XYZ file of C-alpha atoms in Angstrom:
645
model
C 43.203 18.369 1.402
C 40.152 20.257 3.259
C 36.969 18.522 3.365
C 33.644 19.572 5.091
C 32.321 17.028 7.459
C 28.840 17.991 9.345
C 29.444 21.572 8.872
C 33.315 21.307 9.882
C 36.415 21.934 7.693
C 38.711 18.779 7.917
C 42.277 18.493 6.947
C 42.862 14.781 5.214
C 46.107 13.611 4.060
C 46.151 12.478 0.361
C 44.921 8.920 -0.265
C 42.663 9.042 2.828
C 39.524 6.947 2.794
C 36.131 8.326 3.736
C 36.360 6.415 7.066
C 39.537 8.109 7.632
C 38.131 11.587 7.022
C 34.765 10.813 9.171
C 37.046 9.654 12.081
C 38.940 12.851 12.206
C 35.373 15.069 11.754
C 33.341 12.771 14.209
C 33.664 11.357 17.818
C 34.766 7.424 18.302
C 30.935 6.834 19.506
C 29.371 8.593 16.497
C 31.816 6.920 14.128
C 30.790 3.490 15.659
C 27.365 3.943 14.301
C 28.528 4.890 10.740
C 28.186 2.157 7.963
C 29.035 4.244 4.820
C 29.638 7.788 3.697
C 27.791 10.202 1.640
C 30.325 11.837 -0.579
C 28.174 14.989 -2.454
C 25.059 13.318 -3.620
C 26.573 9.699 -3.692
C 26.438 7.138 -0.860
C 29.738 5.428 -1.152
C 31.560 2.573 0.919
C 33.556 3.832 4.002
C 37.057 2.583 1.972
C 36.228 4.904 -1.046
C 39.211 7.027 -1.201
C 38.649 10.976 -0.877
C 39.485 12.895 -4.062
C 39.467 16.591 -5.040
C 35.889 16.231 -6.498
C 34.620 15.300 -2.911
C 34.375 18.460 -0.827
C 31.819 17.517 1.503
C 31.480 14.237 3.350
C 28.422 13.103 5.539
C 28.124 10.069 7.634
C 25.379 7.456 7.090
C 24.458 6.486 10.129
C 23.073 2.695 10.853
C 19.523 3.759 12.068
C 19.190 6.258 8.862
C 17.112 5.280 6.084
C 19.876 4.877 3.855
C 22.098 3.049 6.503
C 19.170 0.369 6.848
C 19.085 -0.165 3.436
C 22.903 -0.939 3.116
C 22.886 -3.156 6.376
C 19.885 -5.037 4.714
C 21.571 -5.123 1.593
C 24.788 -6.647 3.208
C 22.946 -8.970 5.234
C 21.360 -10.314 1.886
C 24.775 -11.069 0.891
C 25.706 -12.688 4.021
C 22.860 -15.073 3.390
C 23.790 -15.976 0.043
C 27.164 -16.644 1.475
C 25.469 -19.387 4.083
C 23.368 -20.681 1.323
C 26.382 -21.396 -1.102
C 28.098 -22.918 2.053
C 25.231 -25.081 3.265
C 23.681 -26.056 -0.403
C 26.611 -25.534 -2.987
C 24.436 -26.588 -6.068
C 22.101 -23.591 -5.555
C 22.638 -20.798 -7.866
C 22.204 -17.193 -7.019
C 20.461 -14.448 -8.947
C 19.490 -11.370 -7.103
C 19.294 -10.169 -3.830
C 18.060 -6.343 -2.959
C 17.224 -4.505 0.387
C 13.265 -4.051 0.637
C 11.164 -2.135 2.636
C 12.048 -3.289 6.437
C 13.939 -6.070 4.779
C 15.980 -8.149 2.092
C 15.397 -11.052 0.044
C 17.593 -13.246 -2.242
C 16.289 -15.514 -4.993
C 17.961 -19.230 -5.521
C 17.890 -21.697 -8.299
C 17.847 -24.763 -6.222
C 16.578 -28.208 -6.577
C 13.892 -28.262 -3.823
C 11.925 -25.591 -1.874
C 14.128 -24.551 1.321
C 12.442 -25.890 4.901
C 11.885 -23.727 8.157
C 14.941 -26.457 9.082
C 17.266 -24.861 6.303
C 16.302 -21.535 7.582
C 17.623 -22.210 10.884
C 20.584 -23.703 9.551
C 21.262 -20.587 7.216
C 20.897 -18.372 10.040
C 23.306 -20.078 12.113
C 25.829 -19.673 9.485
C 25.316 -16.384 9.030
C 25.778 -15.672 12.622
C 29.296 -17.482 12.411
C 30.020 -15.091 9.368
C 28.995 -12.008 11.247
C 31.135 -13.115 14.200
C 34.275 -13.676 11.734
C 33.917 -9.637 11.099
C 34.828 -10.370 7.185
C 35.742 -7.521 5.229
C 33.476 -6.385 2.375
C 35.986 -5.401 -0.543
C 35.082 -3.833 -3.916
C 37.008 -4.391 -7.327
C 35.969 -3.396 -10.752
C 36.548 -5.966 -13.658
C 35.515 -6.021 -17.257
C 32.945 -7.744 -18.238
C 34.789 -10.638 -19.810
C 36.646 -10.939 -16.660
C 33.701 -11.139 -14.579
C 31.793 -13.565 -16.920
C 34.825 -15.845 -16.387
C 34.560 -15.348 -12.679
C 30.931 -16.363 -12.365
C 31.092 -19.252 -15.031
C 34.083 -20.660 -13.128
C 31.667 -20.999 -9.989
C 28.667 -22.084 -12.274
C 26.924 -19.005 -11.675
C 24.684 -18.830 -14.813
C 22.427 -15.888 -13.942
C 25.119 -13.492 -13.574
C 26.166 -13.796 -17.224
C 22.697 -12.963 -18.012
C 22.166 -9.972 -15.571
C 25.228 -8.619 -17.184
C 24.060 -8.658 -21.014
C 20.790 -7.335 -19.804
C 22.824 -4.153 -17.621
C 24.941 -3.440 -20.672
C 28.508 -2.057 -20.183
C 32.022 -3.083 -20.260
C 32.690 -3.032 -16.278
C 31.167 -4.332 -13.423
C 31.729 -3.918 -9.473
C 32.166 -7.083 -7.641
C 31.769 -7.379 -3.897
C 33.682 -10.209 -1.936
C 33.705 -10.989 1.764
C 35.149 -14.566 2.729
C 35.261 -16.879 -0.156
C 31.743 -15.248 -1.459
C 31.774 -12.920 -4.430
C 28.551 -11.185 -6.047
C 28.168 -8.718 -9.019
C 26.865 -5.619 -6.952
C 26.830 -1.655 -7.371
C 27.162 -1.314 -3.595
C 27.537 0.031 -1.302
C 27.926 -2.147 1.629
C 29.143 -2.176 5.131
C 32.653 -2.277 5.948
C 32.566 -5.676 7.570
C 30.123 -8.417 8.316
C 30.433 -7.540 12.041
C 28.368 -4.474 11.333
C 25.444 -6.548 10.735
C 24.226 -6.666 14.179
C 20.917 -7.799 14.242
C 19.146 -9.932 11.747
C 16.304 -12.653 11.468
C 15.120 -14.612 8.241
C 11.430 -14.847 7.989
C 10.209 -17.203 5.378
C 10.302 -18.676 2.151
C 8.143 -18.106 -1.014
C 8.374 -19.061 -4.863
C 9.170 -16.288 -7.192
C 9.791 -16.652 -11.059
C 13.052 -15.620 -12.561
C 12.644 -11.892 -13.658
C 9.035 -11.899 -12.351
C 7.731 -13.539 -15.663
C 5.379 -16.989 -15.165
C 7.406 -18.190 -18.078
C 10.833 -18.596 -16.595
C 11.813 -20.848 -13.991
C 10.492 -20.682 -10.401
C 12.928 -19.801 -8.012
C 13.061 -20.063 -3.997
C 13.087 -16.908 -2.518
C 14.194 -16.452 0.995
C 12.914 -13.125 3.048
C 14.891 -11.628 6.240
C 14.945 -8.506 7.811
C 17.839 -6.575 9.355
C 17.974 -3.664 12.061
C 20.744 -1.569 13.406
C 20.411 -2.899 16.929
C 18.972 -6.159 18.635
C 16.264 -3.600 20.272
C 15.222 -2.469 16.684
C 14.927 -5.925 15.628
C 12.902 -7.047 18.880
C 10.331 -4.018 18.085
C 9.783 -5.055 14.540
C 9.392 -8.870 15.144
C 6.471 -7.933 17.843
C 4.951 -5.896 15.178
C 5.057 -8.704 12.746
C 3.194 -10.956 15.557
C 0.844 -8.234 16.061
C 0.332 -8.015 12.120
C -0.480 -11.900 12.181
C -3.246 -11.443 14.935
C -4.514 -8.579 12.517
C -4.562 -10.328 9.252
C -7.725 -9.450 7.556
C -7.584 -12.794 5.753
C -8.031 -14.414 9.257
C -10.348 -11.736 10.524
C -12.315 -11.925 7.511
C -13.273 -15.594 8.105
C -13.397 -15.112 11.738
C -16.150 -12.015 11.473
C -17.811 -13.854 8.484
C -17.225 -11.018 6.197
C -15.534 -12.571 2.655
C -13.986 -15.507 1.446
C -11.991 -16.752 -1.896
C -12.965 -19.643 -3.788
C -10.717 -21.519 -6.400
C -13.745 -22.906 -8.069
C -14.225 -18.499 -8.725
C -10.961 -17.786 -9.620
C -8.107 -16.366 -7.797
C -8.364 -12.524 -6.604
C -11.933 -12.462 -6.774
C -13.401 -11.937 -3.333
C -17.086 -13.500 -2.149
C -18.870 -11.120 0.350
C -21.165 -12.379 2.487
C -23.954 -10.842 4.186
C -22.302 -9.039 7.053
C -19.499 -8.361 4.860
C -21.555 -6.943 2.008
C -23.431 -4.744 5.000
C -20.166 -3.133 5.596
C -19.511 -2.414 2.092
C -22.841 -0.912 1.764
C -22.540 1.213 4.943
C -18.774 2.380 3.575
C -20.256 3.004 0.183
C -23.177 5.150 1.141
C -21.203 7.203 3.550
C -18.939 7.948 0.389
C -21.830 8.757 -1.784
C -23.603 11.300 0.551
C -20.079 12.748 1.495
C -19.475 13.431 -2.455
C -22.964 14.684 -2.954
C -22.480 17.186 0.058
C -19.223 18.327 -1.884
C -20.854 18.962 -5.528
C -20.177 15.664 -7.076
C -22.784 14.193 -9.671
C -23.113 10.323 -9.456
C -22.197 8.612 -12.706
C -21.953 5.189 -13.929
C -19.975 3.457 -16.932
C -20.173 -0.111 -18.584
C -17.905 -2.712 -17.555
C -16.509 -3.063 -21.061
C -15.670 -0.645 -23.688
C -14.555 -1.169 -27.259
C -10.818 -1.582 -27.609
C -10.674 1.522 -30.040
C -11.228 3.618 -27.068
C -8.288 2.049 -25.128
C -6.197 2.397 -28.067
C -7.244 5.965 -28.434
C -6.545 6.938 -24.420
C -3.096 5.104 -24.661
C -3.913 2.148 -22.410
C -3.753 -0.432 -25.165
C -0.281 0.605 -25.707
C 0.854 1.336 -21.959
C -1.245 -0.651 -20.011
C -2.465 -3.750 -22.130
C -0.578 -6.131 -19.851
C -2.761 -5.487 -17.022
C -6.340 -5.593 -18.844
C -8.604 -8.550 -19.961
C -10.048 -8.299 -23.591
C -12.942 -10.194 -25.087
C -14.722 -10.148 -28.304
C -18.696 -9.445 -29.122
C -19.856 -9.832 -32.784
C -16.468 -9.560 -34.069
C -15.819 -6.451 -32.400
C -13.221 -6.107 -29.713
C -13.483 -5.000 -26.321
C -11.412 -4.253 -23.112
C -12.741 -4.779 -19.773
C -12.059 -1.519 -17.989
C -9.423 -1.102 -15.403
C -9.917 2.264 -14.563
C -13.263 4.442 -14.877
C -11.862 7.528 -16.851
C -12.909 6.831 -20.322
C -16.999 6.513 -19.608
C -16.548 9.788 -17.659
C -15.098 11.483 -20.650
C -17.895 10.395 -22.764
C -20.496 11.604 -20.427
C -18.745 14.954 -20.244
C -19.119 15.007 -24.167
C -22.689 14.574 -24.115
C -23.231 18.221 -24.539
C -21.425 21.412 -25.038
C -20.179 22.733 -21.498
C -19.764 26.383 -20.880
C -17.132 27.897 -18.520
C -19.875 28.494 -16.132
C -20.544 24.869 -15.979
C -16.936 23.874 -15.064
C -15.667 22.105 -12.889
C -17.864 19.183 -13.632
C -17.124 16.608 -10.693
C -18.236 12.876 -11.734
C -18.173 10.034 -8.854
C -18.394 6.401 -9.918
C -17.951 3.367 -7.373
C -17.128 1.497 -10.667
C -16.012 -2.172 -10.591
C -12.715 -2.482 -12.602
C -10.726 -5.711 -13.532
C -6.857 -5.756 -13.638
C -4.554 -8.827 -14.439
C -2.202 -9.280 -11.240
C 0.353 -11.668 -11.429
C -0.876 -14.959 -9.390
C 2.144 -14.879 -7.219
C 1.213 -11.122 -6.082
C -2.290 -11.621 -5.058
C -3.148 -11.075 -1.213
C -6.392 -11.134 0.157
C -8.446 -8.006 -0.220
C -5.095 -6.226 -0.695
C -4.337 -7.264 -4.034
C -6.928 -8.562 -6.212
C -7.933 -8.753 -9.563
C -11.456 -7.415 -9.496
C -12.631 -4.700 -7.064
C -14.442 -1.383 -6.802
C -12.336 1.690 -7.112
C -14.030 5.028 -5.553
C -13.313 7.074 -8.825
C -14.032 10.597 -9.297
C -12.855 12.902 -12.040
C -12.911 16.711 -12.079
C -12.996 18.564 -15.475
C -12.139 21.978 -14.816
C -10.804 25.164 -16.301
C -6.958 25.583 -16.091
C -7.569 28.254 -13.340
C -9.642 26.367 -11.317
C -7.033 23.558 -10.837
C -5.327 24.500 -7.956
C -8.180 25.273 -5.930
C -9.756 21.860 -6.749
C -6.627 20.049 -5.530
C -6.621 21.994 -2.230
C -10.279 21.236 -1.909
C -9.271 17.444 -2.454
C -6.626 17.598 -0.059
C -9.224 19.221 2.811
C -11.449 16.351 1.876
C -8.950 13.585 2.194
C -7.958 14.926 5.535
C -11.455 14.842 6.912
C -12.097 11.442 5.788
C -8.794 9.835 6.970
C -9.654 11.672 10.193
C -12.639 9.894 10.749
C -10.782 6.483 10.358
C -7.786 7.597 12.852
C -5.500 7.434 9.990
C -2.463 9.865 9.892
C -0.790 9.882 6.426
C 2.540 11.053 4.455
C 2.404 12.396 1.203
C 4.013 11.962 -2.134
C 4.575 13.615 -5.304
C 5.240 11.311 -8.017
C 6.871 12.473 -11.349
C 7.065 11.284 -14.854
C 7.716 7.571 -15.400
C 9.715 6.353 -18.315
C 6.602 4.712 -19.870
C 4.017 7.549 -20.793
C 2.281 9.777 -22.851
C 1.838 13.615 -23.471
C 4.605 16.102 -24.286
C 7.138 17.889 -21.849
C 5.379 20.690 -21.600
C 2.193 19.417 -20.273
C 3.911 17.327 -18.065
C 6.115 20.051 -16.313
C 2.805 22.214 -16.135
C 0.814 19.576 -14.331
C 3.741 18.515 -12.119
C 4.152 22.266 -11.330
C 0.429 22.694 -10.488
C 0.136 19.699 -7.843
C 3.682 21.169 -6.588
C 2.220 24.455 -6.006
C -1.086 23.058 -4.507
C 0.967 20.810 -2.074
C 3.340 23.819 -0.992
C -0.080 26.068 -0.417
C -1.474 23.434 1.650
C 1.339 23.411 4.187
C 1.759 19.457 4.314
C 5.130 18.000 3.894
C 5.865 15.844 1.020
C 8.368 13.577 -0.534
C 9.323 13.488 -4.458
C 8.810 10.071 -5.698
C 10.694 10.206 -8.963
C 9.232 8.459 -12.095
C 6.396 6.855 -10.364
C 3.385 8.775 -11.798
C 0.557 7.611 -13.645
C 1.476 7.175 -17.801
C -0.588 9.853 -18.488
C 0.066 12.588 -15.796
C 1.957 13.561 -12.415
C 0.027 12.351 -9.078
C -0.181 12.683 -5.210
C -0.111 9.852 -3.447
C -1.410 9.329 0.122
C -0.069 6.584 2.082
C -2.031 5.898 5.508
C -0.122 4.851 8.473
C -2.173 1.856 9.983
C -2.027 1.441 14.214
C 0.988 -0.840 14.036
C 3.288 1.723 11.881
C 2.752 0.208 8.520
C 2.232 2.339 5.445
C -0.503 1.639 2.660
C -1.071 3.945 -0.302
C -4.684 4.268 -0.872
C -5.421 7.648 -1.918
C -4.159 9.508 -5.145
C -4.956 13.024 -7.099
C -3.707 13.043 -10.618
C -3.376 15.750 -13.072
C -3.973 15.027 -16.739
C -3.552 17.555 -19.762
C -3.213 14.520 -22.316
C -6.437 12.680 -22.153
C -8.890 15.791 -22.628
C -6.712 16.312 -25.829
C -7.044 13.070 -27.185
C -10.686 12.724 -26.843
C -11.181 16.548 -27.803
C -13.177 17.245 -24.695
C -13.696 21.367 -24.478
C -15.581 24.016 -23.074
C -16.911 27.235 -24.466
C -15.136 30.076 -22.648
C -16.214 33.559 -21.668
C -14.693 34.744 -25.166
C -17.012 32.429 -27.045
C -14.120 30.420 -28.333
C -13.727 26.477 -27.518
C -11.093 25.774 -25.024
C -9.308 22.755 -23.549
C -10.178 21.846 -19.932
C -8.132 19.744 -17.394
C -8.685 16.843 -16.072
C -8.181 15.844 -12.367
C -8.277 11.811 -11.613
C -8.697 11.006 -7.987
C -9.553 8.019 -5.729
C -9.676 8.742 -2.010
C -10.139 5.252 -0.393
C -8.940 3.645 -3.434
C -10.149 0.214 -3.919
C -12.667 -0.413 -1.719
C -11.661 -4.046 -1.140
C -8.222 -3.001 -0.476
C -9.612 0.027 1.947
C -11.489 -2.670 3.755
C -8.690 -4.944 4.257
C -6.261 -2.248 5.505
C -8.796 -0.710 8.051
C -9.655 -4.278 9.119
C -5.933 -4.845 10.106
C -5.952 -1.364 11.378
C -8.720 -1.810 13.947
C -8.120 -5.382 14.424
C -11.760 -6.207 13.175
C -13.134 -3.788 15.622
C -14.815 -1.491 13.543
C -16.211 1.822 14.589
C -19.683 1.457 16.102
C -20.928 3.813 12.890
C -19.354 1.337 10.576
C -19.912 -2.264 12.492
C -22.165 -4.537 10.560
C -23.708 -5.591 13.669
C -23.861 -2.877 16.474
C -25.287 -4.584 19.109
C -26.413 -8.217 19.875
C -29.208 -9.102 22.367
C -28.370 -12.057 24.705
C -30.981 -13.778 26.624
C -30.310 -16.035 29.870
C -33.089 -18.624 29.424
C -35.758 -19.316 27.037
C -37.808 -17.383 29.644
C -36.725 -13.880 28.082
C -37.303 -14.914 24.532
C -40.463 -12.495 24.132
C -38.960 -9.378 25.819
C -35.925 -10.114 23.242
C -38.068 -9.990 20.252
C -39.846 -6.616 21.577
C -36.252 -5.395 22.418
C -35.142 -6.284 18.864
C -38.096 -4.465 17.187
C -37.653 -1.351 19.449
C -34.050 -1.107 18.531
C -34.320 -1.645 14.716
C -37.165 1.111 14.594
C -34.360 3.576 16.087
C -31.746 2.690 13.049
C -29.768 0.212 15.309
C -28.315 -2.758 13.395
C -29.016 -5.524 15.906
C -28.917 -9.273 16.139
C -30.620 -11.445 18.639
C -28.608 -14.602 19.889
C -31.464 -16.808 21.813
C -29.826 -20.230 21.330
C -29.905 -22.635 24.056
C -26.253 -21.884 25.497
C -24.604 -20.839 28.300
C -24.585 -16.918 28.901
C -20.856 -16.983 29.459
C -20.331 -18.551 25.953
C -22.531 -16.334 23.979
C -20.843 -13.730 25.416
C -17.473 -14.877 24.354
C -18.636 -15.521 20.825
C -19.459 -12.005 20.565
C -16.466 -10.613 21.824
C -14.492 -12.877 19.138
C -16.677 -11.329 16.940
C -15.905 -7.849 17.871
C -19.638 -6.865 18.277
C -19.449 -3.118 20.014
C -22.272 -3.978 22.532
C -23.722 -6.817 23.903
C -27.123 -6.451 25.510
C -27.941 -9.103 28.435
C -31.491 -9.874 29.244
C -32.517 -11.886 32.223
C -35.333 -12.375 34.525
C -34.490 -9.246 36.393
C -34.319 -7.298 32.969
C -37.493 -8.117 31.843
C -39.427 -7.390 35.061
C -37.629 -3.951 34.855
C -38.215 -3.406 31.110
C -34.250 -3.103 30.729
C -31.137 -4.376 29.188
C -27.899 -4.840 30.877
C -25.148 -3.570 28.617
C -21.703 -4.755 28.251
C -19.211 -3.118 25.439
C -16.275 -4.700 23.838
C -13.710 -2.302 25.071
C -14.604 -3.252 28.875
C -16.867 0.123 29.527
C -20.058 -1.652 30.769
C -22.876 1.132 31.644
C -25.010 -1.737 33.560
C -28.784 -1.976 33.244
C -30.506 0.888 31.332
C -34.143 1.133 29.566
C -34.015 0.385 25.893
C -34.427 4.026 25.069
C -30.908 4.682 27.049
C -29.777 1.353 25.136
C -30.570 2.892 22.152
C -29.325 6.655 22.489
C -26.010 5.295 24.009
C -25.273 3.272 20.755
C -26.223 6.099 18.522
C -24.192 8.724 20.212
C -21.106 6.210 20.077
C -21.665 5.920 16.485
C -22.027 9.568 15.956
C -19.007 10.633 18.262
C -16.206 10.488 15.509
C -18.254 12.488 13.208
C -18.847 15.274 15.765
C -15.041 15.523 16.368
C -14.665 16.059 12.758
C -17.542 18.543 12.279
C -19.504 16.065 9.973
C -23.103 14.788 10.125
C -23.952 11.259 10.839
C -27.114 9.366 9.244
C -26.509 5.487 9.014
C -28.797 3.000 9.507
C -29.040 -0.751 9.087
């Protein structure tokens, strides 16, 4: 039988496995790093027989995205095997691979401890060292249920009932068997580098009404070098944790008295927000947007009309006033459509671009709340562009350029995805196809590479998602552009065309930074709390050596404030070294030291947080140096700078 392997025609014997075929088409060194095979479009186990329908076979290497997913999934099975050996009464539920790792949920009588994780990891190493074979068998539903019931694994029967079907695949290595679609590595010895990371509570099926399980997280990589690199990145991420830095820099906090997922902004943090929001407003006004604002709550009938009540209700909060039901808004689009409808628009009036920094509320389950990254109340930098169909492509291309300019200002690179129609959605097939194709054509014309993310669009339309890559390589979804033909129809928004007839416009929903809270959290970790000078809530701090310089400190502070610099004075009776260290911990961009010599010369001695120390300069020179540092990233991007304290 002839099959194509990496562009070469290879003769394989009848009954040969994919492993046999790949060994014929690859060198020994290459085959050593293969963990699975791609037969046509399907990724399969290496033990899968080659059939006549499989005319092309490609290797799945350990360091590929698919290969790492298989290694991690197999590591989850090995972890479950270890848990069952050490804790026989634990029941296994589900154990998928996830980005950079894997987890498995267990029903056990007590939480697992750090000492338990060490023991589990040791047992996993033993299984890997034994190089046990992964084998796949197919059983009828009745046989599979009988197998797992004999092992006391009650969750597996429930999973099979939910999945439906008459047959199920079972993967076995050693004495451990699990319900699984696969594929897996051929042997446990191919899991060369792994580490268990943490334990967390997780509700069965993600439902708070169900039993809480113990979720063990781990990571696995193609080799020890890659694992070490990832663990180093994790350690760096801990140092940059925005929750820790938020406290250290006195920016924000959370309080049980207030409620979970609701942030409290301290004076410095609120100033940081104000600078960022002021910047956004100015940039939008430059680009022809109009500022608008809608109410926090709107009648429930509007949410029913829009489809949110049927498709998004579980993420919303509701209240009642004077026997009238209201929905607390999770997004700003409805009010923007009502604003558009205040008068009849002509084709000459389009596009209408409405921008709002709107406070929204979304019900997130308590288990997924995470600092500023996942909250229940936040400010969304929402804009809605209502335009003619012939304007859609140009508007999207302008948006892409806008996003690129702003992300570059924060030193972000980004990846782009086109997310298509989800299972739960509204609107006609024709409208979805038209909207998706419009986004695709704009992306193609922009020249940006992009991936297709099937089924992850909004319920009312497809979208482009922008994933920012931070300084330690993590990806964060922030920006989005969505094309919507459905809500204009439901709300009967129109414009009068050149022909004097009424026509239906298209609505583009977009958020650039997304949630302001989340963006600040991401940015804080991206720059480790050392915000760019233009954004830093405190740009400089005056530090006196003794009380003798107090009067000059006041004079210097007044002068620098008059130049638009955000300045603080630290005149406490503390040693200068202590005050400098404190300013460094607080990531203050510039420390302006004043001693007797500086007073006599009418100068300040500048120290910067990055170690570049200009030394003694006049107050005028110090002000100009700080202002130039603030303007620098704007000049590089061809933008203007106009921010002050």
